CSV table of C-alpha atoms and ligand atoms in Angstrom, one decimal:
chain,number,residue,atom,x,y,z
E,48,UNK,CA,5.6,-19.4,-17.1
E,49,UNK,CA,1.9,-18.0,-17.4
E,50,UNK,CA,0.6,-16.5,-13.9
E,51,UNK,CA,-2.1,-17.8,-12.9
E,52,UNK,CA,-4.2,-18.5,-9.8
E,53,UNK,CA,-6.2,-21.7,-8.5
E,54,UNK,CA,-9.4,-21.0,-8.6
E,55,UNK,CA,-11.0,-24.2,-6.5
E,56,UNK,CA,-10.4,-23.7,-3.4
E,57,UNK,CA,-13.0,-25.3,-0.8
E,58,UNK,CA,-13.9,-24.4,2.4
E,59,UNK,CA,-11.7,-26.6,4.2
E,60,UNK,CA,-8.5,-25.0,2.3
E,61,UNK,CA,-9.1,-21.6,4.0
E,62,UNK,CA,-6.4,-21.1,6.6
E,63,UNK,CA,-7.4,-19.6,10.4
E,64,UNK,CA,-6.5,-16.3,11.1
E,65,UNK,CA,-4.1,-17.2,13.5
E,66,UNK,CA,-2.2,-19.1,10.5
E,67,UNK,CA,-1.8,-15.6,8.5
E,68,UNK,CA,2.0,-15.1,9.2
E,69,UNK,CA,2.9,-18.1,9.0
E,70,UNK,CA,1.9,-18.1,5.3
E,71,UNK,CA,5.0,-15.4,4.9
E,72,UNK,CA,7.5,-18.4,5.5
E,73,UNK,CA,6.1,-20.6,2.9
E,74,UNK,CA,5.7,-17.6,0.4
E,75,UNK,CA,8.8,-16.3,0.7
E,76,UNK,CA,10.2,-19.7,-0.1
E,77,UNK,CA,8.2,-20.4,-2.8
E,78,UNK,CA,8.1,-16.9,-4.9
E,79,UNK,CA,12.0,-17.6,-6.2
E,80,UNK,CA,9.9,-20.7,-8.6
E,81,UNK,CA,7.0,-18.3,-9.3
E,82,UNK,CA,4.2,-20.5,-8.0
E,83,UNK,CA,2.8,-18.4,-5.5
E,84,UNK,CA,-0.4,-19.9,-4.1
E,85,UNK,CA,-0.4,-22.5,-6.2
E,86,UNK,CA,2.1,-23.9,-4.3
E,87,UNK,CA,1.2,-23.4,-0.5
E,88,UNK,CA,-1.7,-25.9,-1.3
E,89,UNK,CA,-4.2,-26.4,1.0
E,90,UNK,CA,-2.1,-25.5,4.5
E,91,UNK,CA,-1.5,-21.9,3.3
E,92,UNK,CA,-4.6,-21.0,1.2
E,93,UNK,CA,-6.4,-17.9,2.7
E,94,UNK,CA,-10.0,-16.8,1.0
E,95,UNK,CA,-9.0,-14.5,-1.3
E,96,UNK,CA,-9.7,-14.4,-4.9
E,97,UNK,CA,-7.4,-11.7,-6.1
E,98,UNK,CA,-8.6,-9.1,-9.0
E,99,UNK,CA,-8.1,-9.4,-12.4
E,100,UNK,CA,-4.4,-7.6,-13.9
E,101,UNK,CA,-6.8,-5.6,-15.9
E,102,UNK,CA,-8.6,-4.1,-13.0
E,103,UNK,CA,-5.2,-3.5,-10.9
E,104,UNK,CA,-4.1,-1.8,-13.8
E,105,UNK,CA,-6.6,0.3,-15.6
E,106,UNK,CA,-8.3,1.5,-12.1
E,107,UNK,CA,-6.0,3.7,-9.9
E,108,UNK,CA,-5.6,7.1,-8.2
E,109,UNK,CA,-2.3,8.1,-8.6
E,110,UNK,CA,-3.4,12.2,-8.9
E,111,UNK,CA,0.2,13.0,-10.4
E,112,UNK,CA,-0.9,11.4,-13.8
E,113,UNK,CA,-4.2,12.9,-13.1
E,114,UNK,CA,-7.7,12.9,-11.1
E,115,UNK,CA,-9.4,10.2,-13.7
E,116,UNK,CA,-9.3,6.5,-12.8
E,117,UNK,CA,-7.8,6.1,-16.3
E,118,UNK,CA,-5.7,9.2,-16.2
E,119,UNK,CA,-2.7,6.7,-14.3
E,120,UNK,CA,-3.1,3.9,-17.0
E,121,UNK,CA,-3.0,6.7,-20.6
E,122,UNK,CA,0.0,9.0,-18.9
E,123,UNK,CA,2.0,6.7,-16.2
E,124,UNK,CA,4.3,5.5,-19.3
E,125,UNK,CA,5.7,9.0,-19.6
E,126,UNK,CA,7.4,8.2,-16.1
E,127,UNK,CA,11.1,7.3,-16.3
E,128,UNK,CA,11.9,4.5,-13.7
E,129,UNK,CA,15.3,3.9,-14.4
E,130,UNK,CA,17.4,4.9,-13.1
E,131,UNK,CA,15.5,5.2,-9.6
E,132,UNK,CA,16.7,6.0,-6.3
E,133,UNK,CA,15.4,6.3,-2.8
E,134,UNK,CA,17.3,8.5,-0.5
E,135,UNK,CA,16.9,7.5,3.5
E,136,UNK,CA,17.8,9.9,5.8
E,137,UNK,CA,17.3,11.7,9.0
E,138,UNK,CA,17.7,9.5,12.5
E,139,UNK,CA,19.5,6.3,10.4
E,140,UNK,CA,22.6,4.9,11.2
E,141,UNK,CA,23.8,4.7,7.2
E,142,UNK,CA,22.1,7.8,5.7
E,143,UNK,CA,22.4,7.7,1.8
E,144,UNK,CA,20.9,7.9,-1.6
E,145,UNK,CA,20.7,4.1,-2.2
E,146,UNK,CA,20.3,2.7,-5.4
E,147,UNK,CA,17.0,0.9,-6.5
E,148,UNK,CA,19.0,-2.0,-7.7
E,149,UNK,CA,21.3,-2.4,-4.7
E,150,UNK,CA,18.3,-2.2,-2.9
E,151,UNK,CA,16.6,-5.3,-5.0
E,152,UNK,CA,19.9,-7.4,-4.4
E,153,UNK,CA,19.7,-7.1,-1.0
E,154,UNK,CA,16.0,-8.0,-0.4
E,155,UNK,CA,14.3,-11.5,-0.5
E,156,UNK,CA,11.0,-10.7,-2.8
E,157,UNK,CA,7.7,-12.6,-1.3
E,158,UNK,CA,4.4,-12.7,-2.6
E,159,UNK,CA,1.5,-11.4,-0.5
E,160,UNK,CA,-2.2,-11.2,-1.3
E,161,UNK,CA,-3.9,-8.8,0.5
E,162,UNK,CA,-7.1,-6.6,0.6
E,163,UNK,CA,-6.7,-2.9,-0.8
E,164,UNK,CA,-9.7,-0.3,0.5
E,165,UNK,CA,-9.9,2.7,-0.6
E,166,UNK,CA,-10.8,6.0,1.7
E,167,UNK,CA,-13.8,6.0,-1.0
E,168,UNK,CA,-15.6,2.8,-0.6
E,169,UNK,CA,-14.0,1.0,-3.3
E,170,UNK,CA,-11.8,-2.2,-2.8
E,171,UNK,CA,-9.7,-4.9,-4.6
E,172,UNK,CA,-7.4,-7.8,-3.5
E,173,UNK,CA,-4.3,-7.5,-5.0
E,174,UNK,CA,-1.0,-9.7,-5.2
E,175,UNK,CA,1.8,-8.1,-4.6
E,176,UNK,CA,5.4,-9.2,-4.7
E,177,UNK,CA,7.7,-7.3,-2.5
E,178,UNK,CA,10.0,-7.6,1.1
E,179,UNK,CA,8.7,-5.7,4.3
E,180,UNK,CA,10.0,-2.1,4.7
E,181,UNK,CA,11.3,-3.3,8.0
E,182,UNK,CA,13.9,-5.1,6.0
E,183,UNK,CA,14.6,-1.9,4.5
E,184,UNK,CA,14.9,0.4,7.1
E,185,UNK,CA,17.3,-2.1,8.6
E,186,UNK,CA,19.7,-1.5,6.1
E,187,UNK,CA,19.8,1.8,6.6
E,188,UNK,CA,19.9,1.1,10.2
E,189,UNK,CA,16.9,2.8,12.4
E,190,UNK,CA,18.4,5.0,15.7
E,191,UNK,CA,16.8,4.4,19.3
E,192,UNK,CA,15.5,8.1,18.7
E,193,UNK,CA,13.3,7.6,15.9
E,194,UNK,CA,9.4,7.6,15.9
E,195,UNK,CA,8.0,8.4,12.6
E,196,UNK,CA,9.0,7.4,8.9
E,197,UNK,CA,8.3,10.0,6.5
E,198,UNK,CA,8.0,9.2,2.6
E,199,UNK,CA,7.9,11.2,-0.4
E,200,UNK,CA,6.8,10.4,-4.2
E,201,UNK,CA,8.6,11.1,-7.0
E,202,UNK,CA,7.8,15.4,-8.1
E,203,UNK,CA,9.2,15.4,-12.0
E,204,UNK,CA,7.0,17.6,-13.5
E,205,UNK,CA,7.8,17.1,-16.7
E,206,UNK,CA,6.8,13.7,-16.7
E,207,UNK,CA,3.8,14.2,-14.6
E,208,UNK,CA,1.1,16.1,-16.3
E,209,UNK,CA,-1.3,15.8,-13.3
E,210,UNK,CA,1.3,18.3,-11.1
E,211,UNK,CA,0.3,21.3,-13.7
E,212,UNK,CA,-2.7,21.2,-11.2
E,213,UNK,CA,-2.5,22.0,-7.4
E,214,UNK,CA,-4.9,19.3,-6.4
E,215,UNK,CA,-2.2,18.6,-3.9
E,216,UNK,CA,0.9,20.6,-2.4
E,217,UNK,CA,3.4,17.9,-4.4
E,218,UNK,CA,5.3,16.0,-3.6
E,219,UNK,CA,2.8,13.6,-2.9
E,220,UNK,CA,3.6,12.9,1.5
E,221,UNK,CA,2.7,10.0,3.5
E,222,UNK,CA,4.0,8.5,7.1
E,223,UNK,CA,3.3,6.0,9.3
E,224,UNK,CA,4.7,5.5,12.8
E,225,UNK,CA,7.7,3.6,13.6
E,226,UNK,CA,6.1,0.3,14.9
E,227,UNK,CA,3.4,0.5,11.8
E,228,UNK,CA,6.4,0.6,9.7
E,229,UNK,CA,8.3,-2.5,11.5
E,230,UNK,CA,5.0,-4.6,11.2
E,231,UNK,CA,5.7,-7.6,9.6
E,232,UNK,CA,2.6,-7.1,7.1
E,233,UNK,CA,4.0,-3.5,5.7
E,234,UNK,CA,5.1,-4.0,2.2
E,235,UNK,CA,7.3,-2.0,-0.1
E,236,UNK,CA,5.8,-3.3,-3.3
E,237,UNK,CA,7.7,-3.8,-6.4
E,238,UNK,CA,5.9,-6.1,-8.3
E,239,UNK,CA,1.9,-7.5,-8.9
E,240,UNK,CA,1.5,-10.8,-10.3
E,241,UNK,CA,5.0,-12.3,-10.2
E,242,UNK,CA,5.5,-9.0,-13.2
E,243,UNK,CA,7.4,-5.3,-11.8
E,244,UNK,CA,4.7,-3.3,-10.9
E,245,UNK,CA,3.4,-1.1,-13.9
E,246,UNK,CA,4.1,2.5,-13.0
E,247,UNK,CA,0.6,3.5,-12.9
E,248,UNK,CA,0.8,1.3,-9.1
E,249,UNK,CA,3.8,2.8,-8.3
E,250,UNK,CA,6.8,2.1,-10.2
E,251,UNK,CA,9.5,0.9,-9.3
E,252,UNK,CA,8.8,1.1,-5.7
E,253,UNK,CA,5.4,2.2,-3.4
E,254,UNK,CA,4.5,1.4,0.2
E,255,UNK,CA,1.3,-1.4,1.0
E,256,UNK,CA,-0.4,-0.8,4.4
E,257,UNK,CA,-3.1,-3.1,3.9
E,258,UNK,CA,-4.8,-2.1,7.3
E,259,UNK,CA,-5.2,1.7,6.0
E,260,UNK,CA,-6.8,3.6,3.8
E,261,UNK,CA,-5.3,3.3,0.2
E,262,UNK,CA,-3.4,6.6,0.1
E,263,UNK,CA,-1.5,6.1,3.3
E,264,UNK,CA,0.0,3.7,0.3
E,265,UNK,CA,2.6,6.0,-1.2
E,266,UNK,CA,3.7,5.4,-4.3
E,267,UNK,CA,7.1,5.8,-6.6
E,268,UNK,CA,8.8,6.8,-3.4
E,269,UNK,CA,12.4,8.7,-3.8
E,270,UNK,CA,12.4,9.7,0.0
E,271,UNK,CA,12.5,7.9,3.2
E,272,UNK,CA,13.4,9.9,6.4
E,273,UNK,CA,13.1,8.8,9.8
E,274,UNK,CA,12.4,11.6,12.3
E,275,UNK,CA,10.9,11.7,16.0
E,276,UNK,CA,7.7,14.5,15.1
E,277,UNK,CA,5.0,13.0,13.3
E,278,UNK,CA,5.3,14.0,9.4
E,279,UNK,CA,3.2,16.0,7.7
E,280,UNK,CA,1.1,14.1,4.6
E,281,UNK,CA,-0.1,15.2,1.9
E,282,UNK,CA,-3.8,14.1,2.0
E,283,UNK,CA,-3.9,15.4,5.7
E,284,UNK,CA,-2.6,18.6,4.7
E,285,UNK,CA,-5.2,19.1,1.9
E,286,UNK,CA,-7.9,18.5,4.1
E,287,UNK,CA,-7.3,17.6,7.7
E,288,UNK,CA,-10.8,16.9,8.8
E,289,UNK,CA,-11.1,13.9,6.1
E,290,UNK,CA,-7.9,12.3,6.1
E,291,UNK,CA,-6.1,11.9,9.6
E,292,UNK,CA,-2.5,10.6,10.4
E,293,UNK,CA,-3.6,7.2,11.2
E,294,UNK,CA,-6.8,6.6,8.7
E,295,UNK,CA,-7.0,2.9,10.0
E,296,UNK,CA,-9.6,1.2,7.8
E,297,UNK,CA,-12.6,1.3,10.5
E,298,UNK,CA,-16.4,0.3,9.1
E,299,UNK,CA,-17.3,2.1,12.2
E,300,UNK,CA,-16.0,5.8,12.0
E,301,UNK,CA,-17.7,7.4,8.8
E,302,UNK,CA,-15.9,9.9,6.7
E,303,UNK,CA,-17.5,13.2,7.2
E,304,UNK,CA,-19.5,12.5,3.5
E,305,UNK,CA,-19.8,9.1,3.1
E,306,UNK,CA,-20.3,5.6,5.5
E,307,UNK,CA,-17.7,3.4,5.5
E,308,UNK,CA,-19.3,0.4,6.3
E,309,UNK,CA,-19.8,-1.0,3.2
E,310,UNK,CA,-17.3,-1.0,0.0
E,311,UNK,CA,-17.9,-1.8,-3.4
E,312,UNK,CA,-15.1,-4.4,-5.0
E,313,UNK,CA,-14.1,-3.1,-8.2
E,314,UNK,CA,-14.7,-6.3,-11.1
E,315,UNK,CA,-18.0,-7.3,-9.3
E,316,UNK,CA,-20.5,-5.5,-12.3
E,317,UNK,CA,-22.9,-3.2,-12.3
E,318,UNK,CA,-25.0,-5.0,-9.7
E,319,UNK,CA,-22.7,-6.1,-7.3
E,320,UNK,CA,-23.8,-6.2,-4.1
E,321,UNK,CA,-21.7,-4.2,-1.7
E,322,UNK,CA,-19.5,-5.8,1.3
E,323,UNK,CA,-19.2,-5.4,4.5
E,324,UNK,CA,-15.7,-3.3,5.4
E,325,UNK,CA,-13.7,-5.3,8.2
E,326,UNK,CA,-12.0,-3.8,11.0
E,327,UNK,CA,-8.9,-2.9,10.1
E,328,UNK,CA,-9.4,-4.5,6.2
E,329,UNK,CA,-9.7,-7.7,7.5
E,330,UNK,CA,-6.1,-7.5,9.9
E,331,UNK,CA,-7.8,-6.6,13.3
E,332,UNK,CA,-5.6,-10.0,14.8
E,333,UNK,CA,-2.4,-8.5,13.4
E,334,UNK,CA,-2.3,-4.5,14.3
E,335,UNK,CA,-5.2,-4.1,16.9
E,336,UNK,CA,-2.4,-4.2,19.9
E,337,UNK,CA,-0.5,-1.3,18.0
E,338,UNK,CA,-3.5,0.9,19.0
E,339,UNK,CA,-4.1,-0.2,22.4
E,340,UNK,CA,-5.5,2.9,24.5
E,341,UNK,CA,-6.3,4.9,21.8
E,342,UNK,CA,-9.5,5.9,20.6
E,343,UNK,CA,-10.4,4.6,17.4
E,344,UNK,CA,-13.4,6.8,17.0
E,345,UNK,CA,-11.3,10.1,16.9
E,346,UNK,CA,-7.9,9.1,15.7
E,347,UNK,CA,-9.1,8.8,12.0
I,216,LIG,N1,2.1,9.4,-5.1
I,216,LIG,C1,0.9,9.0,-5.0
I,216,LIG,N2,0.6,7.8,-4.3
I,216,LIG,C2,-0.7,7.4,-4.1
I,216,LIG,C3,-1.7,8.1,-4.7
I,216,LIG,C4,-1.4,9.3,-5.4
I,216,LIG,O1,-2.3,10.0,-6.0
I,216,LIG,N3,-0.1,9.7,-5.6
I,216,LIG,N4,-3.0,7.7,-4.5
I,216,LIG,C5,-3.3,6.9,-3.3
I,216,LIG,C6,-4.6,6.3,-3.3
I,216,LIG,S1,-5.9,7.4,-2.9
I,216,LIG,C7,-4.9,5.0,-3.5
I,216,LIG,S2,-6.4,4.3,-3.3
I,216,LIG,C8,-3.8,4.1,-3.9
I,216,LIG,C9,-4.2,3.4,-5.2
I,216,LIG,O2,-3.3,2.4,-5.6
I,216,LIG,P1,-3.5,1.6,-6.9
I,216,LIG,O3,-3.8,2.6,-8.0
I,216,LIG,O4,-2.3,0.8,-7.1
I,216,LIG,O5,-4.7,0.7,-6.6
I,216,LIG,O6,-2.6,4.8,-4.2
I,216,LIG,C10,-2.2,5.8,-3.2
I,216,LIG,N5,-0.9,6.3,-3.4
I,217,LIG,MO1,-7.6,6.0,-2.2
């Protein structure tokens, strides 16, 4: 059946914010017959027009195909995706190298559409299909001592021509902290429009923390360890006064070259005008309470 997406949608058919999670239910019983919004009719509708396949596709940073926009799209098909495994480890109760196929049997895939901003100003709304990484790490089973997940891309150099340069200290690093990981809205992604994601987003497999900058969004992951230090990441370790642990999408906190309080959407044209950034991308009701007492200004 051809994906596609309603496209007349009226005021009346845009759901509270309140009503956000209780989209999930209807979702995840309606992605098994491929309908995705169509379906959740006018109850489950949220505002968001997602982007076109071609710009999910042809505009990405994924550095180890190269720095370009297009780099990702001309070299991600040299990436071998199967077989694929992801090996969690550290403070789990069932450490292993687990199979990327065992893994898809045991998971119920959901659609969610969700805003995607970029640390540079840019932005898209993207459907992904995919089963919260809580889920996942429940598998493995997460011990009472752990505080941090750490993640780790995919370093094959061979297949990733962008790795010749040292742009980054491969493999590519991210991490979130234990309860951002168990929030309901973190995705591991494995598809985009009811299709397996292409690898140039991440094949077979890459983290969606729609609340954060897009490269706390790690993709093609091979590594998931739970630990009680906060892990090192890659774009933190590359330059630590740009990119912090937490890099909660925040119109109000500037990067040190750029404002954040606008963002461009990518498919708009040339003379788009540019949109407002929302507090936390748009999920302030969702994850504000994860970040009580701390101060948003300095924890970038
Ligand atoms: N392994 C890896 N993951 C990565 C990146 C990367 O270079 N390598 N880029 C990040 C950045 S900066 C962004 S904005 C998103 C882009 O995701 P998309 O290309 O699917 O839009 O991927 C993130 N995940
Ligand atoms: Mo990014």
């Amino acid at each position: 059946m051809a994906y596609r997406w309603t496209n007349d949608l009226t005021h009346d058919d845009v759901t509270p914010q309140g009503a956000f999670l209780n989209r999930r239910q209807i979702m995840a019983g309606m992605a098994g017959l491929g309908l995705g919004s169509l379906a959740g009719g006018a109850q489950a509708q949220d505002a968001l027009e997602p982007n076109s396949w071609e710009d999910v596709t042809s505009y990405n940073n994924y550095y180890e195909f190269g720095t370009g926009k297009d780099d990702p799209a001309d070299n991600a098909h040299l990436l071998t995706t199967s077989p694929w495994s992801v090996t969690i480890d550290g403070m789990v109760d069932r450490p292993g190298e687990y199979d990327f196929k065992d893994i898809m049997a045991e998971m119920t895939v959901e659609e969610r559409i969700y805003r995607f901003r970029c640390v540079e100003a840019w932005s898209m709304v993207v459907p992904w299909n995919g089963f919260e990484l809580a889920d996942l790490l429940a598998m493995a089973g997460v011990q009472d001592s752990a505080k941090y997940v750490a993640f780790e891309t995919l370093y094959r150099p061979s297949e990733m021509p962008g790795t010749a340069y040292r742009v980054l200290d491969w493999p590519y690093r991210e991490g979130l902290r234990l309860d951002e990981a168990m929030n309901p809205l973190t995705l591991m992604a494995t598809g985009i429009f009811g299709k397996d994601l292409p690898n140039q987003n991440g094949a077979p497999l890459r983290l969606v923390v729609p609340w954060k900058y897009g490269f706390k969004s790690i993709k093609s992951i091979v590594r998931i360890t739970l630990s009680d230090q906060e892990p090192p990441t890659s774009w933190n370790m590359s330059n630590g006064r740009e990119y912090g642990f937490y890099s909660n999408v925040n119109p109000q906190v500037s990067h040190p070259r750029w404002s954040q309080a606008t963002e461009r959407r990518i498919g708009g044209g040339l003379f788009a005008k540019r949109q407002p950034t929302l507090m936390f991308n748009g999920y302030e009701d969702e994850v504000a309470s994860l970040y009580d007492g701390m101060d948003l200004g300095k924890f970038y």
